[in-house]
Coordinates of C-alpha atoms and ligand atoms in Angstrom, one line a residue:
M7 CA -5.1 -5.1 -5.9
N8 CA -6.9 -1.7 -6.4
H9 CA -5.0 1.5 -7.0
D10 CA -6.1 5.0 -6.5
T11 CA -6.7 5.5 -10.2
A12 CA -8.7 2.4 -10.5
I13 CA -10.9 2.2 -13.6
S14 CA -14.1 0.4 -14.4
R15 CA -14.8 -1.7 -17.4
P16 CA -16.1 -0.1 -20.6
T17 CA -19.8 0.4 -20.5
G18 CA -20.9 1.4 -24.0
D19 CA -20.0 2.2 -27.5
S20 CA -18.5 5.5 -26.7
T21 CA -15.7 3.7 -24.8
Q22 CA -15.1 1.0 -27.4
S23 CA -11.8 1.1 -29.2
T24 CA -11.9 2.7 -32.6
R25 CA -9.0 0.4 -33.5
S26 CA -11.2 -2.6 -33.8
T27 CA -8.5 -4.5 -35.9
L28 CA -6.1 -4.1 -33.1
R29 CA -5.6 -6.1 -29.9
Q30 CA -7.4 -5.3 -26.7
H31 CA -5.3 -7.6 -24.6
F32 CA -1.5 -8.0 -24.4
D33 CA 1.0 -10.1 -22.7
V34 CA 2.7 -6.9 -21.6
A35 CA 1.6 -3.3 -21.8
V36 CA 4.4 -0.8 -21.9
I37 CA 3.4 2.7 -20.9
G38 CA 5.8 5.3 -22.4
Y39 CA 7.7 5.0 -25.7
G40 CA 10.9 6.8 -24.7
P41 CA 14.2 5.0 -25.0
V42 CA 13.4 2.6 -22.1
G43 CA 9.8 1.8 -23.3
A44 CA 11.1 1.3 -26.8
T45 CA 13.9 -1.0 -25.7
L46 CA 11.6 -3.0 -23.4
A47 CA 9.0 -3.4 -26.2
G48 CA 11.7 -4.4 -28.7
L49 CA 13.2 -7.1 -26.4
L50 CA 9.7 -8.5 -25.5
G51 CA 8.7 -8.4 -29.2
R52 CA 11.8 -10.3 -30.1
A53 CA 10.9 -12.9 -27.5
G54 CA 7.6 -13.3 -29.2
L55 CA 5.3 -11.7 -26.6
T56 CA 2.4 -9.6 -27.6
V57 CA 3.1 -6.0 -26.5
G58 CA 1.0 -2.9 -26.5
V59 CA 3.0 0.4 -26.2
F60 CA 1.2 3.6 -25.3
D61 CA 2.6 7.1 -25.3
K62 CA 0.8 10.3 -24.6
A63 CA 2.9 12.2 -27.1
G64 CA 2.4 12.0 -30.8
A65 CA 6.1 12.0 -31.7
I66 CA 9.6 11.6 -30.2
Y67 CA 10.6 14.3 -27.7
P68 CA 12.7 16.4 -30.1
Q69 CA 15.2 17.9 -27.7
P70 CA 18.6 16.3 -27.0
R71 CA 18.8 14.9 -23.4
A72 CA 21.2 11.9 -23.2
V73 CA 24.4 12.4 -25.2
G74 CA 26.0 9.2 -24.2
F75 CA 25.4 5.5 -23.6
D76 CA 27.5 2.5 -22.9
H77 CA 28.3 -1.0 -24.2
D78 CA 25.7 -2.6 -21.9
A79 CA 23.1 -0.5 -23.8
M80 CA 24.5 -1.4 -27.1
R81 CA 24.4 -5.1 -26.2
L82 CA 20.6 -4.6 -25.6
F83 CA 20.2 -2.7 -28.9
Q84 CA 22.0 -5.7 -30.6
R85 CA 19.6 -8.1 -29.0
M86 CA 16.5 -6.2 -30.2
G87 CA 18.1 -5.8 -33.7
A88 CA 18.8 -2.1 -33.7
A89 CA 22.6 -1.9 -33.3
Q90 CA 23.6 -1.8 -36.9
A91 CA 21.0 0.9 -37.8
L92 CA 22.4 3.1 -35.0
A93 CA 25.8 3.3 -36.6
P94 CA 25.2 6.5 -38.6
H95 CA 23.9 8.3 -35.5
I96 CA 26.6 7.6 -33.0
A97 CA 30.3 8.2 -32.5
D98 CA 32.9 7.1 -30.0
F99 CA 32.7 8.9 -26.7
R100 CA 35.9 10.9 -26.0
D101 CA 37.9 10.6 -22.8
S102 CA 37.2 13.2 -20.0
C103 CA 39.8 15.5 -18.6
Y104 CA 39.1 17.0 -15.2
Y105 CA 40.8 20.4 -14.6
G106 CA 41.3 21.7 -11.1
A107 CA 41.0 25.1 -9.5
D108 CA 44.2 26.3 -11.1
G109 CA 43.5 24.8 -14.5
Q110 CA 45.8 21.8 -14.0
L111 CA 44.8 18.2 -15.0
I112 CA 43.7 16.4 -11.9
R113 CA 42.0 13.3 -13.2
K114 CA 41.3 11.5 -16.5
V115 CA 38.5 9.2 -17.2
A116 CA 39.3 7.0 -20.2
R117 CA 37.8 4.0 -21.9
L118 CA 39.1 0.4 -21.9
P119 CA 41.5 -0.3 -24.7
P120 CA 40.6 -2.8 -27.4
P121 CA 39.7 -5.7 -27.7
F122 CA 36.5 -4.4 -26.2
P123 CA 35.0 -6.8 -23.7
L124 CA 31.4 -6.6 -25.1
H125 CA 32.6 -6.2 -28.8
W126 CA 31.0 -2.7 -28.9
A127 CA 32.9 0.5 -28.0
P128 CA 32.7 0.9 -24.3
N129 CA 30.9 4.3 -24.7
Y130 CA 29.2 6.1 -27.5
T131 CA 28.0 9.7 -27.9
C132 CA 24.7 10.2 -29.5
D133 CA 21.7 12.5 -29.9
Q134 CA 18.9 10.9 -28.0
P135 CA 16.1 11.7 -30.5
A136 CA 18.1 10.1 -33.3
V137 CA 18.7 7.0 -31.2
E138 CA 15.0 6.9 -30.2
A139 CA 14.0 7.1 -33.9
V140 CA 16.1 4.0 -34.7
L141 CA 14.7 2.1 -31.7
R142 CA 11.1 3.0 -32.7
A143 CA 11.7 2.0 -36.3
T144 CA 13.0 -1.4 -35.1
V145 CA 10.0 -1.9 -32.8
D146 CA 7.4 -0.6 -35.3
A147 CA 8.5 -3.4 -37.7
M148 CA 7.7 -6.2 -35.1
P149 CA 4.3 -7.8 -35.8
A150 CA 3.8 -8.7 -32.1
V151 CA 4.1 -5.1 -31.0
E152 CA 1.3 -2.5 -31.3
V153 CA 2.2 1.1 -30.8
H154 CA -0.4 3.6 -29.8
L155 CA 0.8 7.3 -29.9
D156 CA -1.3 10.2 -28.6
S157 CA -2.5 7.7 -26.1
C158 CA -2.3 8.8 -22.4
L159 CA -2.7 6.3 -19.6
T160 CA -5.2 7.7 -17.2
G161 CA -5.8 4.8 -14.8
L162 CA -5.1 1.1 -14.1
Q163 CA -6.4 -1.7 -12.0
D164 CA -4.5 -4.9 -11.1
D165 CA -7.0 -7.6 -10.1
G166 CA -4.4 -10.2 -9.4
Q167 CA -5.1 -12.0 -12.7
G168 CA -4.1 -9.2 -15.0
V169 CA -4.1 -5.4 -15.3
R170 CA -6.9 -3.4 -16.9
F171 CA -6.1 0.1 -17.9
A172 CA -7.7 3.2 -19.4
V173 CA -6.1 5.3 -22.1
R174 CA -7.3 8.7 -23.4
E175 CA -6.6 8.7 -27.2
A176 CA -6.3 11.7 -29.5
P177 CA -7.8 13.2 -31.6
A178 CA -11.2 12.5 -30.1
Q179 CA -9.9 12.3 -26.5
S180 CA -12.0 9.2 -26.2
T181 CA -11.2 6.7 -23.4
Q182 CA -10.3 3.2 -24.5
H183 CA -9.9 0.2 -22.3
Y184 CA -7.2 -2.5 -22.6
S185 CA -5.9 -5.3 -20.5
A186 CA -2.5 -7.0 -20.1
A187 CA -1.0 -9.8 -18.1
Y188 CA 1.7 -7.3 -16.9
L189 CA 2.1 -3.6 -17.2
V190 CA 5.4 -1.7 -17.1
G191 CA 5.5 2.1 -16.4
C192 CA 8.3 3.5 -18.6
D193 CA 6.5 6.8 -18.5
G194 CA 9.3 9.0 -17.3
A195 CA 10.0 11.3 -14.3
S196 CA 6.4 12.3 -13.6
S197 CA 5.1 8.8 -14.1
T198 CA 1.4 8.2 -13.8
V199 CA 2.1 4.5 -13.2
R200 CA 4.3 5.3 -10.3
R201 CA 1.6 7.4 -8.7
S202 CA -0.9 4.7 -9.5
I203 CA 1.0 2.1 -7.4
R204 CA 1.7 4.8 -4.8
A205 CA 5.4 4.3 -5.0
E206 CA 7.3 7.2 -3.4
L207 CA 10.6 8.5 -4.7
A208 CA 13.3 8.5 -2.0
S209 CA 15.8 11.3 -2.3
M210 CA 19.5 10.5 -2.2
A211 CA 20.1 14.1 -1.1
Y212 CA 21.3 15.7 -4.4
D213 CA 19.4 18.6 -5.8
E214 CA 21.5 21.1 -7.8
P215 CA 20.4 23.6 -10.5
W216 CA 22.4 23.5 -13.7
I217 CA 21.9 25.0 -17.2
V218 CA 22.5 22.7 -20.2
V219 CA 23.2 24.3 -23.6
D220 CA 23.5 22.4 -26.9
L221 CA 25.2 24.2 -29.8
H222 CA 25.7 23.5 -33.4
V223 CA 29.2 24.8 -34.1
D224 CA 30.5 26.0 -37.4
P225 CA 32.6 22.9 -38.6
A226 CA 35.5 25.2 -39.5
Y227 CA 35.6 26.3 -35.8
L228 CA 35.5 22.8 -34.2
D229 CA 39.3 22.5 -33.9
Q230 CA 39.4 25.7 -31.8
L231 CA 37.4 23.8 -29.1
P232 CA 38.7 21.2 -26.7
Q233 CA 39.1 17.8 -28.4
T234 CA 38.3 15.8 -25.3
N235 CA 35.3 16.0 -22.9
V236 CA 36.2 18.3 -20.0
Q237 CA 35.1 18.7 -16.4
Y238 CA 36.1 22.3 -15.4
C239 CA 36.2 21.7 -11.6
E240 CA 36.6 25.5 -11.1
P241 CA 35.1 27.0 -7.9
Q242 CA 34.1 30.2 -9.7
R243 CA 31.7 28.2 -11.9
P244 CA 31.9 24.4 -12.2
S245 CA 31.0 23.4 -15.8
T246 CA 31.2 20.5 -18.3
Y247 CA 32.0 20.3 -22.0
I248 CA 31.0 17.3 -24.1
V249 CA 31.9 16.5 -27.7
C250 CA 28.8 15.1 -29.2
P251 CA 28.2 13.7 -32.7
G252 CA 29.0 15.8 -35.8
N253 CA 29.2 19.5 -34.9
H254 CA 27.0 19.2 -31.8
R255 CA 28.7 20.3 -28.6
R256 CA 27.2 20.5 -25.1
W257 CA 28.1 22.8 -22.2
E258 CA 26.6 22.4 -18.7
F259 CA 27.0 25.2 -16.2
M260 CA 26.3 25.1 -12.5
V261 CA 23.8 27.9 -11.5
L262 CA 25.3 29.9 -8.6
E263 CA 23.6 31.2 -5.5
G264 CA 21.6 34.4 -6.3
E265 CA 21.3 33.6 -10.0
P266 CA 17.9 32.9 -11.5
R267 CA 17.2 29.2 -11.4
E268 CA 14.2 28.6 -13.6
G269 CA 12.4 30.4 -16.4
E270 CA 13.5 31.8 -19.7
L271 CA 17.2 31.6 -20.5
S272 CA 18.0 34.7 -22.5
E273 CA 20.5 34.4 -25.4
Q274 CA 22.5 37.2 -23.7
R275 CA 22.9 35.1 -20.5
L276 CA 23.8 32.0 -22.5
W277 CA 26.4 33.7 -24.7
A278 CA 27.9 35.3 -21.6
L279 CA 28.4 31.8 -20.2
L280 CA 29.8 30.5 -23.4
Q281 CA 32.1 33.4 -24.3
R282 CA 35.2 31.6 -23.1
W283 CA 34.9 29.0 -25.8
V284 CA 32.7 30.3 -28.6
D285 CA 30.7 33.3 -29.8
P286 CA 27.6 33.7 -32.0
A287 CA 29.7 34.2 -35.1
H288 CA 30.8 30.5 -34.9
A289 CA 27.8 28.6 -33.4
R290 CA 24.1 28.5 -33.1
I291 CA 22.3 27.6 -29.9
W292 CA 20.2 24.5 -30.6
R293 CA 18.5 24.4 -27.3
A294 CA 19.1 25.4 -23.7
A295 CA 17.3 24.3 -20.6
A296 CA 17.6 24.7 -16.8
Y297 CA 17.5 21.5 -14.9
R298 CA 17.5 20.4 -11.3
F299 CA 19.9 17.5 -11.2
H300 CA 18.3 15.0 -8.8
A301 CA 19.3 11.7 -7.2
L302 CA 15.9 10.0 -6.7
V303 CA 15.1 6.3 -6.5
A304 CA 11.6 4.8 -6.0
R305 CA 11.2 3.0 -2.7
Q306 CA 9.1 0.4 -4.5
W307 CA 9.5 -0.7 -8.1
D308 CA 6.7 -3.1 -8.4
S309 CA 3.2 -3.8 -7.1
G310 CA 1.5 -7.1 -8.1
R311 CA 1.6 -7.2 -11.9
V312 CA 2.8 -3.6 -12.3
F313 CA 6.5 -2.6 -12.7
L314 CA 8.4 0.6 -13.1
A315 CA 11.4 1.0 -15.3
G316 CA 13.6 4.0 -16.4
D317 CA 13.1 7.5 -15.2
S318 CA 9.8 6.5 -13.6
A319 CA 11.8 4.5 -11.1
H320 CA 14.9 6.6 -10.7
Q321 CA 16.7 9.8 -11.7
T322 CA 20.4 10.5 -11.5
P323 CA 22.6 13.5 -11.9
P324 CA 24.1 13.2 -15.5
F325 CA 27.8 13.3 -14.5
L326 CA 28.3 9.6 -15.3
G327 CA 26.1 9.6 -18.4
Q328 CA 24.0 6.8 -16.8
G329 CA 20.4 8.1 -16.6
M330 CA 19.2 6.4 -19.8
C331 CA 21.7 3.5 -19.4
Q332 CA 20.2 2.6 -16.0
G333 CA 16.7 2.5 -17.5
L334 CA 17.9 0.4 -20.4
R335 CA 19.4 -2.1 -17.9
D336 CA 16.0 -2.2 -16.2
A337 CA 14.5 -3.1 -19.6
G338 CA 17.1 -5.8 -20.2
N339 CA 16.6 -7.2 -16.7
L340 CA 12.8 -7.3 -16.8
A341 CA 12.3 -8.4 -20.4
W342 CA 13.7 -12.0 -20.1
K343 CA 12.0 -12.5 -16.8
L344 CA 8.6 -11.4 -18.1
A345 CA 9.2 -13.6 -21.2
M346 CA 10.0 -16.7 -19.1
V347 CA 7.1 -16.2 -16.8
V348 CA 4.5 -15.4 -19.6
Q349 CA 5.8 -18.5 -21.5
G350 CA 5.3 -20.6 -18.4
R351 CA 9.0 -21.4 -18.1
A352 CA 9.6 -19.8 -14.7
D353 CA 7.7 -19.3 -11.5
T354 CA 6.3 -15.8 -11.0
R355 CA 8.7 -15.4 -8.1
L356 CA 11.4 -14.8 -10.8
L357 CA 9.8 -11.3 -11.2
Q358 CA 10.6 -10.4 -7.6
T359 CA 14.3 -10.5 -8.5
Y360 CA 13.8 -7.5 -10.8
T361 CA 13.6 -5.0 -8.0
E362 CA 16.1 -7.0 -5.8
E363 CA 18.7 -6.7 -8.6
R364 CA 18.0 -3.4 -10.1
R365 CA 17.3 -1.2 -7.1
P366 CA 20.7 -1.6 -5.4
H367 CA 22.5 -1.4 -8.7
V368 CA 20.8 1.9 -9.5
Q369 CA 21.5 3.2 -6.0
A370 CA 25.2 2.4 -6.3
T371 CA 25.6 4.0 -9.7
T372 CA 23.6 7.1 -8.6
L373 CA 25.7 7.4 -5.5
L374 CA 28.8 7.4 -7.7
A375 CA 27.3 10.1 -10.0
K376 CA 26.4 12.2 -7.0
E377 CA 30.0 11.8 -5.6
I378 CA 31.4 12.9 -9.0
G379 CA 28.9 15.8 -9.0
Y380 CA 30.2 17.0 -5.5
L381 CA 33.8 16.4 -6.5
L382 CA 33.6 18.7 -9.6
S383 CA 31.3 21.3 -8.1
E384 CA 33.2 22.4 -5.0
R385 CA 32.7 26.1 -4.7
D386 CA 35.1 26.9 -1.9
P387 CA 38.5 27.7 -3.4
L388 CA 40.5 26.4 -0.4
R389 CA 38.6 23.1 -0.4
A390 CA 38.8 22.9 -4.2
R391 CA 42.6 23.2 -4.0
A392 CA 42.7 20.6 -1.2
R393 CA 40.7 18.3 -3.5
D394 CA 43.1 18.8 -6.3
A395 CA 46.1 18.0 -4.1
R396 CA 44.4 14.9 -2.8
L397 CA 43.5 13.6 -6.3
L398 CA 47.1 14.3 -7.5
A399 CA 48.5 12.5 -4.4
E400 CA 46.3 9.5 -5.2
G401 CA 47.9 9.4 -8.6
G402 CA 51.4 9.5 -7.1
G403 CA 51.9 13.2 -8.1
S404 CA 50.1 13.2 -11.4
A405 CA 46.6 12.9 -12.7
R406 CA 45.3 9.3 -12.3
T407 CA 43.4 7.7 -15.2
L408 CA 40.2 5.9 -14.2
I409 CA 38.4 3.5 -16.6
R410 CA 34.8 4.6 -17.1
Q411 CA 33.4 1.0 -17.4
E412 CA 35.1 -0.2 -14.3
M413 CA 33.1 2.3 -12.2
I414 CA 29.8 0.5 -13.1
P415 CA 29.1 -2.3 -10.7
G416 CA 27.8 -5.7 -11.4
I417 CA 24.7 -7.4 -9.9
T418 CA 25.1 -8.0 -6.2
H419 CA 21.6 -9.3 -5.2
G420 CA 18.9 -11.5 -6.7
L421 CA 19.2 -14.5 -9.1
I422 CA 22.9 -15.1 -8.8
A423 CA 25.0 -17.7 -6.9
A424 CA 26.3 -15.0 -4.7
D425 CA 29.3 -17.0 -3.3
A426 CA 30.4 -18.4 -6.7
P427 CA 33.2 -16.6 -8.6
L428 CA 32.1 -14.0 -11.2
A429 CA 28.5 -14.1 -10.0
G430 CA 26.8 -10.9 -11.2
V431 CA 29.5 -9.9 -13.6
T432 CA 28.8 -9.3 -17.3
L433 CA 29.9 -12.0 -19.7
P434 CA 32.3 -10.8 -22.3
Q435 CA 31.1 -11.1 -25.9
P436 CA 33.8 -12.1 -28.5
R437 CA 33.1 -12.8 -32.1
V438 CA 33.0 -16.5 -32.5
R439 CA 33.1 -19.2 -35.2
N440 CA 30.9 -22.2 -34.6
A441 CA 31.5 -25.8 -35.8
D442 CA 29.7 -25.1 -39.1
G443 CA 32.1 -22.3 -39.8
R444 CA 29.5 -19.5 -39.2
N445 CA 30.9 -16.3 -37.7
C446 CA 28.7 -14.3 -35.3
L447 CA 28.8 -12.5 -32.0
L448 CA 28.6 -14.8 -29.0
D449 CA 25.2 -13.5 -27.9
D450 CA 23.7 -14.3 -31.3
L451 CA 24.6 -18.0 -31.1
H452 CA 21.5 -18.8 -29.2
E453 CA 18.1 -17.2 -28.3
P454 CA 18.5 -15.7 -24.8
D455 CA 18.5 -18.4 -22.2
F456 CA 20.7 -19.9 -19.5
R457 CA 23.8 -21.5 -21.0
I458 CA 27.1 -23.0 -19.8
L459 CA 30.3 -21.7 -21.3
A460 CA 33.3 -23.8 -20.6
S461 CA 37.0 -23.8 -21.5
R462 CA 38.0 -26.4 -24.1
R463 CA 41.3 -26.6 -22.3
A464 CA 39.7 -27.9 -19.1
D465 CA 37.7 -30.5 -21.1
I466 CA 35.6 -31.4 -18.0
P467 CA 34.3 -35.0 -18.4
G468 CA 30.5 -35.3 -18.0
L469 CA 29.8 -31.6 -18.6
R470 CA 27.9 -32.2 -21.8
E471 CA 25.7 -34.8 -20.3
L472 CA 25.1 -32.5 -17.3
A473 CA 24.1 -29.6 -19.6
Q474 CA 21.8 -31.9 -21.6
A475 CA 20.1 -33.3 -18.6
A476 CA 19.5 -29.7 -17.3
G477 CA 18.3 -28.5 -20.7
V478 CA 21.0 -25.9 -20.8
A479 CA 23.0 -25.0 -24.0
L480 CA 26.7 -25.7 -23.7
V481 CA 29.3 -23.6 -25.5
V482 CA 32.8 -25.1 -25.4
V483 CA 35.3 -22.2 -26.0
C484 CA 38.4 -22.9 -28.0
N485 CA 41.1 -20.5 -28.8
G486 CA 40.9 -18.4 -32.0
S487 CA 43.0 -20.7 -34.2
G488 CA 39.8 -22.7 -34.9
A489 CA 38.1 -25.8 -33.7
A490 CA 40.1 -28.9 -34.2
G491 CA 38.7 -32.1 -35.7
D492 CA 38.3 -33.7 -32.3
D493 CA 36.6 -30.7 -30.7
P494 CA 33.0 -31.4 -29.5
P495 CA 30.2 -30.1 -31.8
E496 CA 29.2 -27.4 -29.4
S497 CA 32.7 -25.8 -29.7
V498 CA 33.2 -22.3 -30.8
S499 CA 36.5 -20.5 -31.7
D500 CA 36.9 -17.2 -29.7
L501 CA 38.1 -15.0 -32.6
D502 CA 38.9 -12.1 -30.2
G503 CA 40.7 -14.2 -27.6
L504 CA 38.5 -12.8 -24.8
L505 CA 37.0 -15.7 -22.9
L506 CA 39.8 -18.1 -22.2
P507 CA 42.1 -15.4 -20.6
W508 CA 39.0 -14.1 -18.7
F509 CA 38.3 -17.6 -17.3
E510 CA 42.0 -17.9 -16.4
A511 CA 42.2 -14.5 -14.8
H512 CA 39.3 -15.4 -12.5
G513 CA 40.4 -18.9 -11.7
V514 CA 37.4 -20.7 -13.3
Q515 CA 36.9 -23.3 -16.0
G516 CA 33.5 -22.0 -17.0
V517 CA 30.4 -20.1 -16.1
L518 CA 26.7 -20.5 -16.0
A519 CA 25.4 -17.4 -17.8
R520 CA 21.9 -15.9 -17.6
P521 CA 19.7 -15.0 -20.6
D522 CA 20.8 -11.3 -20.1
H523 CA 24.5 -12.3 -20.1
Y524 CA 25.1 -11.7 -16.5
V525 CA 27.0 -14.5 -14.9
Y526 CA 24.9 -16.7 -12.5
G527 CA 28.2 -18.2 -11.2
G528 CA 31.6 -19.6 -12.2
F529 CA 32.8 -23.1 -11.7
T530 CA 36.1 -25.0 -11.7
D531 CA 34.9 -28.6 -12.1
L532 CA 31.8 -30.8 -12.8
A533 CA 30.7 -30.7 -9.2
G534 CA 30.8 -26.9 -9.3
A535 CA 28.7 -26.8 -12.5
R536 CA 26.2 -29.3 -11.0
S537 CA 25.8 -27.3 -7.8
L538 CA 25.1 -24.1 -9.8
L539 CA 22.4 -25.9 -11.8
H540 CA 21.0 -27.3 -8.7
M541 CA 20.7 -23.9 -7.1
L542 CA 19.0 -22.5 -10.2
E543 CA 16.5 -25.3 -10.2
N544 CA 15.6 -24.6 -6.6
T545 CA 14.6 -21.1 -7.7
R546 CA 12.0 -22.9 -9.9
V547 CA 13.4 -21.4 -13.1
R548 CA 13.3 -24.0 -15.9
C549 CA 15.9 -23.9 -18.6
T550 CA 14.7 -24.9 -22.0
P551 CA 17.0 -23.4 -24.5
A552 CA 15.9 -22.7 -28.0
L553 CA 18.7 -22.8 -30.5
A554 CA 18.8 -19.8 -32.9
Ligands
FAD617 C1 20.4 17.3 -19.5 C2 20.3 15.8 -19.5 C3 21.4 15.0 -19.9 C4 21.3 13.6 -19.8 N1 22.4 12.9 -20.3 C5 22.4 11.6 -20.2 C6 23.5 10.8 -20.8 O1 24.4 11.3 -21.3 N2 23.4 9.5 -20.7 C7 22.3 8.8 -20.2 O2 22.3 7.6 -20.2 N3 21.2 9.5 -19.8 C8 21.2 10.9 -19.8 N4 20.1 11.6 -19.4 C9 18.9 10.9 -18.9 C10 18.0 10.4 -20.0 O3 17.7 11.4 -20.9 C11 16.8 9.8 -19.4 O4 17.2 9.0 -18.3 C12 15.9 9.0 -20.4 O5 15.3 9.9 -21.3 C13 14.8 8.3 -19.6 O6 14.1 7.5 -20.5 P1 12.7 7.0 -20.2 O7 12.3 6.2 -21.4 O8 12.7 6.3 -18.9 O9 11.8 8.3 -20.0 P2 11.4 9.4 -21.0 O10 12.5 9.6 -22.1 O11 11.1 10.6 -20.2 O12 10.1 8.9 -21.8 C14 8.9 8.7 -21.1 C15 7.8 8.7 -22.1 O13 6.5 8.4 -21.4 C16 5.5 9.2 -22.0 N5 4.5 9.3 -21.0 C17 4.5 10.0 -19.8 N6 3.3 9.9 -19.1 C18 2.5 9.1 -19.9 C19 1.2 8.6 -19.7 N7 0.4 8.9 -18.7 N8 0.7 7.8 -20.7 C20 1.4 7.5 -21.8 N9 2.7 7.9 -22.0 C21 3.2 8.7 -21.0 C22 6.2 10.4 -22.4 O14 5.5 11.1 -23.5 C23 7.5 9.9 -22.9 O15 7.6 9.7 -24.3 C24 20.2 13.0 -19.4 C25 19.0 13.7 -19.0 C26 19.1 15.1 -19.1 C27 17.9 15.9 -18.7

């Protein structure tokens, strides 16, 4: 397949790589070393694939953008080996209070109470550059991953057997040529890869100008500021306040009709916006930027051996804090599929399920962010009061509390047994103790692969033989009091008591889980488990688990 920026092969010395000790060919080329590219490279590197990462910038983009991410993201960081190192740079995300037109509480968005279903806090606050530094340090230490900074992708050609691509490298600005079995464009909102595959962005009809201001506040003044995150749903000027790590605080202000939308944001203008909360004697402006908050999703996420992930495929208004999280989910979804295909363990058709699964998920989440955006930014005072009355009525006269994580959907399309219970839902992750007495998190028991998790209580005869015949790891879940002498060797004790009540609540005795810890389907007996494995086999995905 030829794309409009097709390249030709190198013709002479001037185009030869100056990095002769480095690879010219990779299993996967990742274009863009933002959070999504770094996570994808880390997951692929952990899976043992050779990866070339190319970023046109020489360093991490230094300005804070994302100030929040969720437990799905942390689970991926755990998988790539970065979770522990992130700890000094993140803090728990505070609950959000929505205040209405007359200053009354109209809604609360809180987090799930412990025990947390994925072990990690449901939401964290962070500074994006600090998170990216940890991700990059983790990836940089992986021998199978080569990172090329100051290296701008200028063209690519997919010939059906692989992807050849050209990169302009600083400082000489010489063009180098590489190839890869697959190429993923994680190159952000103005993606060259997206243009190369001629994928259009479809608008989800949201385009609002906002100003985002990040401040470092005098620590002695912090207790004068709100202690929760706040959505000021005030028709005069909708705005948002977010408690970020340390003394970092963020305000976001809707730009009103008639106000300048772009260009220089004077300190005078910014302090006028901030004066209700803080003044220059108590804080320093770290950075301010005017944004158009968009809702855009690419119509096409893949073409032959080329894929899009992260902001190159979609952009969302930030009201749910899901922009980066969506991109990280893309990385998590694509990484295990690319690994299985490259390692010859799955048919290439598995890769088609990437777009099938991720596009509707991103659309649903973006739609929700857009709805929240409209809800909080009502400018008409009468309609704003009507909204407040409606929300309070929904809560039976007082503000209702929504759980943030419950707003994020599961997978609804793709490689799941759609009619089976729990299909497309994320598998909980308790701490477990295995038969050898080793404690670890559930995900860390095995290398990522399909596996069956079943209740010890059900004790389904024949399940072990079925799993063995299918080449799928079996995890028999016992309660937290410890495996008893007669428990099978694949037993683990659920130290957080998450899985058995979860099976029970959903009327299943076990689940077949995918390598990315989404549930393929739940089952109640041996026939159900057999039928799930049979369906999976028909998709020509082979299960050959490697024990950790
Ligand atoms: C104000 C604001 C608030 C936000 N808040 C949140 C939040 O709270 N939570 C959340 O989850 N998300 C949030 N986001 C979104 C989040 O910042 C982005 O979704 C995220 O940065 C996207 O990551 P990415 O890796 O896809 O792209 P980017 O971070 O944009 O990285 C793309 C990389 O590709 C490189 N590149 C571009 N072109 C080329 C090329 N031709 N060749 C080589 N390299 C190239 C760039 O140099 C860059 O390093 C927010 C965004 C904004 C603007």
